[in-house]
Coordinates of C-alpha atoms in Angstrom, one line a residue:
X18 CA -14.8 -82.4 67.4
X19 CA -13.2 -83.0 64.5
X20 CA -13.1 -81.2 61.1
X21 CA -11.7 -81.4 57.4
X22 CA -9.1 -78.6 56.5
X23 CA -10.9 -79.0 53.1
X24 CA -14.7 -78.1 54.8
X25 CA -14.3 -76.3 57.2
X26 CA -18.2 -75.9 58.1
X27 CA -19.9 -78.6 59.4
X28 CA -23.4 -77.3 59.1
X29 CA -24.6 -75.2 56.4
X30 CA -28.2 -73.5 56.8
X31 CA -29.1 -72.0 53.6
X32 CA -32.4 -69.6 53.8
X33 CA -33.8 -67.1 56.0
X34 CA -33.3 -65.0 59.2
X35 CA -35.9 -63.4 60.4
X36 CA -36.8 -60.8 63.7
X37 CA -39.5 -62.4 65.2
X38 CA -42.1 -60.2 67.5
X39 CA -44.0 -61.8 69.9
X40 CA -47.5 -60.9 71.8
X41 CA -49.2 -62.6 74.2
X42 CA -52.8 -62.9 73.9
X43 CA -55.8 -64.0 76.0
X44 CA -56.7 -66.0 73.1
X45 CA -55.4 -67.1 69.7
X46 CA -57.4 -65.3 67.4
X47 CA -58.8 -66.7 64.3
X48 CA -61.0 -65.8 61.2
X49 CA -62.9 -62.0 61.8
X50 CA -61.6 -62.4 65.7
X51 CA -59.7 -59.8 67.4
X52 CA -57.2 -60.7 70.0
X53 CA -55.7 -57.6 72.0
X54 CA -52.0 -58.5 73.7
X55 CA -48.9 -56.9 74.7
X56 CA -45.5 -57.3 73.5
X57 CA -43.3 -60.1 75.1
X58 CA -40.4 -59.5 72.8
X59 CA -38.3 -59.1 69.9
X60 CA -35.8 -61.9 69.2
X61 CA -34.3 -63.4 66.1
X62 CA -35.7 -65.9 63.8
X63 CA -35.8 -67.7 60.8
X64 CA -36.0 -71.4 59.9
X65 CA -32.7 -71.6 58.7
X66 CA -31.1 -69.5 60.9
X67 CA -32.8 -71.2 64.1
X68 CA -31.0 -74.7 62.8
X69 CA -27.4 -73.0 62.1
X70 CA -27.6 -71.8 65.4
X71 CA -28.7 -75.7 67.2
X72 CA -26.2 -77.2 65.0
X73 CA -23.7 -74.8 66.9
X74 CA -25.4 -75.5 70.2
X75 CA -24.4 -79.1 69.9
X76 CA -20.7 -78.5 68.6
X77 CA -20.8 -78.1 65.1
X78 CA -19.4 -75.3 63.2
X79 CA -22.5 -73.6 62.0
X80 CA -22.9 -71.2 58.9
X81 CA -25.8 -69.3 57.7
X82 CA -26.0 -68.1 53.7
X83 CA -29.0 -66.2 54.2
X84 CA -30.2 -62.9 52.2
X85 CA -31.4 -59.8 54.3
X86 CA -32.0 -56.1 53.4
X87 CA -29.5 -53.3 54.3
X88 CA -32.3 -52.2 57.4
X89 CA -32.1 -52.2 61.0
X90 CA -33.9 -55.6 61.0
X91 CA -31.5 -57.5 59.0
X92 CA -28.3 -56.2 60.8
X93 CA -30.3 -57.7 63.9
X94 CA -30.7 -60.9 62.4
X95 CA -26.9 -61.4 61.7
X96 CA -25.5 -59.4 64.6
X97 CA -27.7 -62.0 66.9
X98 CA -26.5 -65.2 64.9
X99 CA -22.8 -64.1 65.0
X100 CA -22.5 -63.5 68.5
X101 CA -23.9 -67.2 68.9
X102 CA -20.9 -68.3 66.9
X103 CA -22.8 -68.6 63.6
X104 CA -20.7 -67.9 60.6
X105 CA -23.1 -65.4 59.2
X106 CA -20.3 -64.2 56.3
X107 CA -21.5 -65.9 53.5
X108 CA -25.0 -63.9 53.9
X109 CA -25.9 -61.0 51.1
X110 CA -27.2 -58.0 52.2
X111 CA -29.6 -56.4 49.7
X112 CA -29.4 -52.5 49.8
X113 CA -32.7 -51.2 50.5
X114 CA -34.2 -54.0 50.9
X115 CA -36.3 -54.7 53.7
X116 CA -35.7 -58.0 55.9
X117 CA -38.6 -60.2 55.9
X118 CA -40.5 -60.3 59.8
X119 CA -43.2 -62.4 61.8
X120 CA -45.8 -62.0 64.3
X121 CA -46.1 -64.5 66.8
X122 CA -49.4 -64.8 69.1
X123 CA -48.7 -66.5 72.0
X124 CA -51.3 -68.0 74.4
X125 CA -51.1 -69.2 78.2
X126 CA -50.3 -72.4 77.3
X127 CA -47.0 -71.2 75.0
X128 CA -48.6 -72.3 71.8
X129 CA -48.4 -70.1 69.0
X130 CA -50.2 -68.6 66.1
X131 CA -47.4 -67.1 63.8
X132 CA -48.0 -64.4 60.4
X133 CA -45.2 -64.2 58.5
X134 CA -44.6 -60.9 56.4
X135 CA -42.6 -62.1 53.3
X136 CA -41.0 -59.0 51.7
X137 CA -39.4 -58.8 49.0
X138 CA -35.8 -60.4 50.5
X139 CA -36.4 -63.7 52.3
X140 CA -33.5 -66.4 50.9
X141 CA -31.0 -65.9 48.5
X142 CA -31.5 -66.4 44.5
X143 CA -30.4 -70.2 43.9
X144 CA -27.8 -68.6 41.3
X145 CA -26.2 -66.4 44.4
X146 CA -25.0 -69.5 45.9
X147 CA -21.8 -70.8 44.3
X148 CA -20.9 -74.2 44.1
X149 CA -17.5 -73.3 46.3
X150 CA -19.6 -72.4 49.1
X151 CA -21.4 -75.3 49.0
X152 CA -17.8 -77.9 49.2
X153 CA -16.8 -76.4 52.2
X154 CA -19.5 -77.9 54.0
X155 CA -19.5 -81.0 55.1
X156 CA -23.6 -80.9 55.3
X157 CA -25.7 -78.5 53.6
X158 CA -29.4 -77.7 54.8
X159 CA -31.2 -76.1 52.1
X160 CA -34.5 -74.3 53.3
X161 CA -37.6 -76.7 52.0
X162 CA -40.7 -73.8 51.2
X163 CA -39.7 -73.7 47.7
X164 CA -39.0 -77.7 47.0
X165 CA -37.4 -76.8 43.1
X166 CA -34.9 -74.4 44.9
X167 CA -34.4 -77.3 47.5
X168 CA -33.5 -79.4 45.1
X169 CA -31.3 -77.8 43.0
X170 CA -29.3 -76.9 45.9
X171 CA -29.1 -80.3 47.4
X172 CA -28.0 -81.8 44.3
X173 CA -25.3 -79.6 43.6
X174 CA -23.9 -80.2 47.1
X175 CA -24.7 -83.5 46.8
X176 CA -22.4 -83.5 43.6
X177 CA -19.7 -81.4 45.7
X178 CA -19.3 -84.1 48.1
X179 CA -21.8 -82.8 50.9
X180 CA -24.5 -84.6 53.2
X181 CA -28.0 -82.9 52.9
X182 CA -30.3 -82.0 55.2
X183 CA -33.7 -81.3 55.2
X184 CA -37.0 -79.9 56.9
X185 CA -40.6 -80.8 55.5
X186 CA -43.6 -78.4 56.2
X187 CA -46.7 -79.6 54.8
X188 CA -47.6 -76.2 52.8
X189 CA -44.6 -77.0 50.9
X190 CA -45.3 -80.5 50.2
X191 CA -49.2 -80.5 50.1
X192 CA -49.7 -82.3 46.6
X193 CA -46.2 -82.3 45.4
X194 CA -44.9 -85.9 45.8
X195 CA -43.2 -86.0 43.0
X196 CA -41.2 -82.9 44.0
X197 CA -41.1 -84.2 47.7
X198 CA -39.5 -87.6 46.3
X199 CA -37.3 -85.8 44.0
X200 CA -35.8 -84.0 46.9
X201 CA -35.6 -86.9 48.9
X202 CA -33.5 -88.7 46.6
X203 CA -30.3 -85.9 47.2
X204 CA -30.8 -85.8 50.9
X205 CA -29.3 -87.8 53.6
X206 CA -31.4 -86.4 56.6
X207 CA -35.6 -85.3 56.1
X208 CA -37.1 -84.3 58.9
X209 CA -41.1 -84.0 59.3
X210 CA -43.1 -82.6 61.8
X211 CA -47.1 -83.8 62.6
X212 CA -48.5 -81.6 59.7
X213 CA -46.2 -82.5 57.0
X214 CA -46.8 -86.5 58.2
X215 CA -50.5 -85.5 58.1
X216 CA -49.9 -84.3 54.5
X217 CA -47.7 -87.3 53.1
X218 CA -48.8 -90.6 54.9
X219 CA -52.2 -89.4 56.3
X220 CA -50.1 -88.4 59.5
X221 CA -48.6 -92.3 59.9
X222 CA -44.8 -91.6 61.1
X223 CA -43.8 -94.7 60.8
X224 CA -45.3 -94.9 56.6
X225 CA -43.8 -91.3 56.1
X226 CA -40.3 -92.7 56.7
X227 CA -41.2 -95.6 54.8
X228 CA -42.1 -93.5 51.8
X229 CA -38.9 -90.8 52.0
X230 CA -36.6 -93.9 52.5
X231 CA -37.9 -95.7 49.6
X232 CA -37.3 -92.2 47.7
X233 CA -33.7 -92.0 49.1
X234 CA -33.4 -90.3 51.9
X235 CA -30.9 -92.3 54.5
X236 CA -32.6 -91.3 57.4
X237 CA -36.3 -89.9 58.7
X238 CA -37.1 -87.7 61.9
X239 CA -40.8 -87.3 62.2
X240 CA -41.6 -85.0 65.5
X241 CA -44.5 -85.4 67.3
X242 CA -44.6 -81.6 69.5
X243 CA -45.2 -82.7 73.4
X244 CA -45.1 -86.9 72.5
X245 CA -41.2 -86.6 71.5
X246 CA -39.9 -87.5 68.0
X247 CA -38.7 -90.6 66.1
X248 CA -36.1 -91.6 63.9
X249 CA -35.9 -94.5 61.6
X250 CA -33.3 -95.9 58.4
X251 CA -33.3 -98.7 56.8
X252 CA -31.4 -100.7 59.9
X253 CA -32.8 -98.9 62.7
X254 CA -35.6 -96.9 64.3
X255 CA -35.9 -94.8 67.7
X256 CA -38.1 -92.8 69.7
X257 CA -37.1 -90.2 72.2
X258 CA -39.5 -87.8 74.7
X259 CA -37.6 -85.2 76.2
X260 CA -38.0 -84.9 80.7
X261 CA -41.4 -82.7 81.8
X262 CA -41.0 -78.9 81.1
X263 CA -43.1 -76.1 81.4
X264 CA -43.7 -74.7 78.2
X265 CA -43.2 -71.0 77.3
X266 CA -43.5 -70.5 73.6
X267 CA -43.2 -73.4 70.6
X268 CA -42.0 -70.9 68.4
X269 CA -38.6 -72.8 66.7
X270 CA -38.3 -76.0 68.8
X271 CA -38.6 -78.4 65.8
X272 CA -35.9 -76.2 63.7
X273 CA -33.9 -76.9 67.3
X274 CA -34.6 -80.1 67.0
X275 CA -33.0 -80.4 63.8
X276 CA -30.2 -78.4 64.0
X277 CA -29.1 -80.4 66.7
X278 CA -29.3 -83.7 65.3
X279 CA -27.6 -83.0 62.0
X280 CA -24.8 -81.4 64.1
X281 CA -24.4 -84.0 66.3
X282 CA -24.8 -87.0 63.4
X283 CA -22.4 -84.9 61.4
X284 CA -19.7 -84.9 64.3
X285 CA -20.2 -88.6 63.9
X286 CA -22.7 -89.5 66.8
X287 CA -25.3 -92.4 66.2
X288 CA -28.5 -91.7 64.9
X289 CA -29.9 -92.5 68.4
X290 CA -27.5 -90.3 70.3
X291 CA -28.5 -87.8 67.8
X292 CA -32.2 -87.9 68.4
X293 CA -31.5 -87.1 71.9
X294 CA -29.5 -84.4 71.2
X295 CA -32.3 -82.9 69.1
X296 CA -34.9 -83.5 71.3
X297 CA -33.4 -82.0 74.5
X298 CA -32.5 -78.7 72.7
X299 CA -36.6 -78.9 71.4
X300 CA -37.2 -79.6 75.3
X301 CA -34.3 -76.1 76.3
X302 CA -36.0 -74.3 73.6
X303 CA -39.8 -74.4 74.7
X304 CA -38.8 -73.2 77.9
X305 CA -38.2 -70.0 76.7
X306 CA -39.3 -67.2 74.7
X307 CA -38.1 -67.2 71.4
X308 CA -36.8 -70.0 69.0
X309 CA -33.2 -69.0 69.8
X310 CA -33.4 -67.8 74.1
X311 CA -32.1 -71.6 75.1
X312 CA -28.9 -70.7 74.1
X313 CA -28.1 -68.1 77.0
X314 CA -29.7 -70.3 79.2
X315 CA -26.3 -71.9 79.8
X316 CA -27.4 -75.5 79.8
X317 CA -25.6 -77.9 78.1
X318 CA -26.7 -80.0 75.4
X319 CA -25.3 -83.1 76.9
X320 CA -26.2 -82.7 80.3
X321 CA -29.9 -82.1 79.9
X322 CA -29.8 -84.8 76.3
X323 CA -29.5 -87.5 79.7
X324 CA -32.7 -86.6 80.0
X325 CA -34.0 -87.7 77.6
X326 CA -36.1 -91.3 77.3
X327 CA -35.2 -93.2 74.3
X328 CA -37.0 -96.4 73.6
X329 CA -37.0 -98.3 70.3
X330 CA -39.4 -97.7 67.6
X331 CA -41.0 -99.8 65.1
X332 CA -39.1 -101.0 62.3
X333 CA -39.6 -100.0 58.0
X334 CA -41.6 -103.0 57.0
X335 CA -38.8 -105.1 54.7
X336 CA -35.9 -103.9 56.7
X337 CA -34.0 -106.0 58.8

């Protein structure tokens, strides 16, 4: 692995950490349903914190500029992180605040149902994070749910010299194109999963990439949950499907899949060799409970990514 003196973090999450407790349930329960479980766990969570910790998984030196409040919770969330090598020092700690949590139904099958309670620190203020933070990354992954924050934050690394990277969920860009292009245009890496393709290209993978190309983003990974993932640029396109693996819990797998492929693209792997990477740490992570379990597991990224099946995908119409 090799690093700039000048940045010396490869991958920079910047968002949430989260604890994450989990109950199995007969059933997943829905509208005016009641579903009575047990509790399977506590473990840590958190979009941005999953990724930071798959981007270390797969060699990169990870950090996590996150906001959490001065409780019990949020020393969990960065005492977990940090003893998985996550550079958790550029987090804020809000004094009496309270760290945001979520609730994760989980039925026989390992799906998931998950509430999240937002309270009143989730990610830092846009303003908290300095520019001089931001150049000592070499790429920064803003968290997506709020796409002006996004943006702002992947232009100014963008303008510091960064890569960007970033993760599309379809409540964040259900009818906000223009917003979803804008970002696009700063980021080097989007990544969608099935319900943000639904939302953008009427759940077409291979138009979705298309579209955030055309916008300016240099490469697409749309994920497709048990049918693998695909990634496509302007001169290439893949598909990977990680081996057969019984399925504990969901819960994370697709931030795992991101984390490691931006670590291992960053490290300067091919896109291909990075879509296995990401997709056999979304195959470790399934297998367990909780988004972040895989990494005890003492399984190498490398020797389960030969696992993986890659096949070529279908080109971006007017691409060579």
């Amino acid at each position: 692995m090799t690093t700039s003196p000048a940045r010396p973090v490869d991958v920079l999450a910047v968002g949430d950490a989260s604890v994450d407790y989990f109950v199995r349930v007969p059933h997943i329960a829905g509208a005016d349903d009641k579903a009575i479980g047990r509790l399977a766990g506590v473990h840590g969570g958190g979009m941005s914190a999953n990724l930071a910790a798959a981007a270390g998984f797969a060699g990169a030196r990870a950090a996590l500029a996150t906001a959490v409040g001065s409780d019990e919770p949020g020393r969990q969330a960065l005492d977990r992180l940090a003893r998985h090598g996550v550079d958790v020092s550029p987090s804020i700690t809000v004094p009496g605040g309270h760290t945001w949590f979520c609730v994760i139904q989980l039925d026989a099958t390992g799906e998931k149902s998950l509430v999240g309670a937002v309270t009143e620190v989730k990610i830092p203020e846009v303003g908290q994070i300095s520019d001089d933070l931001l150049r000592t990354a070499r790429v920064v992954a803003p968290l997506a749910d709020d796409l002006g924050w996004a943006t702002d934050l992947a232009a100014r690394a963008r303008a510091g010299g960064a890569k960007v990277a970033v993760d599309l969920e379809p409540d964040a860009v259900a009818g906000r194109w223009d917003q979803v292009r804008a970002l696009a245009r700063h980021s080097d890496l989007v990544f969608c999963n099935q319900g943000a393709v639904q939302v953008l290209a009427d759940g077409d993978p291979v138009r979705c990439a298309e579209l955030l190309v055309s916008a300016g983003a240099t490469a697409v990974v749309t994920t497709g949950g048990r049918d693998g993932a695909s990634c496509y640029s302007r001169t290439e396109s893949w598909s990977a499907r990680g081996p057969e693996i019984e399925v504990v819990d969901t819960t994370g797998a697709g931030d795992a899949l991101a984390g490691a492929f931006t670590g291992y693209w960053i490290l300067g792997r091919s896109l291909a060799d990075s879509l296995r990477a990401g997709v056999a740490t979304a195959s470790l992570c399934v297998g367990h409970l909780g988004s972040r379990a895989y990494l005890d597991a003492g399984t190498g990224v490398e020797t389960f990514a030969r696992k993986v099946t890659l096949d070529p995908a279908p080109r971006l119409q007017g691409n060579p």
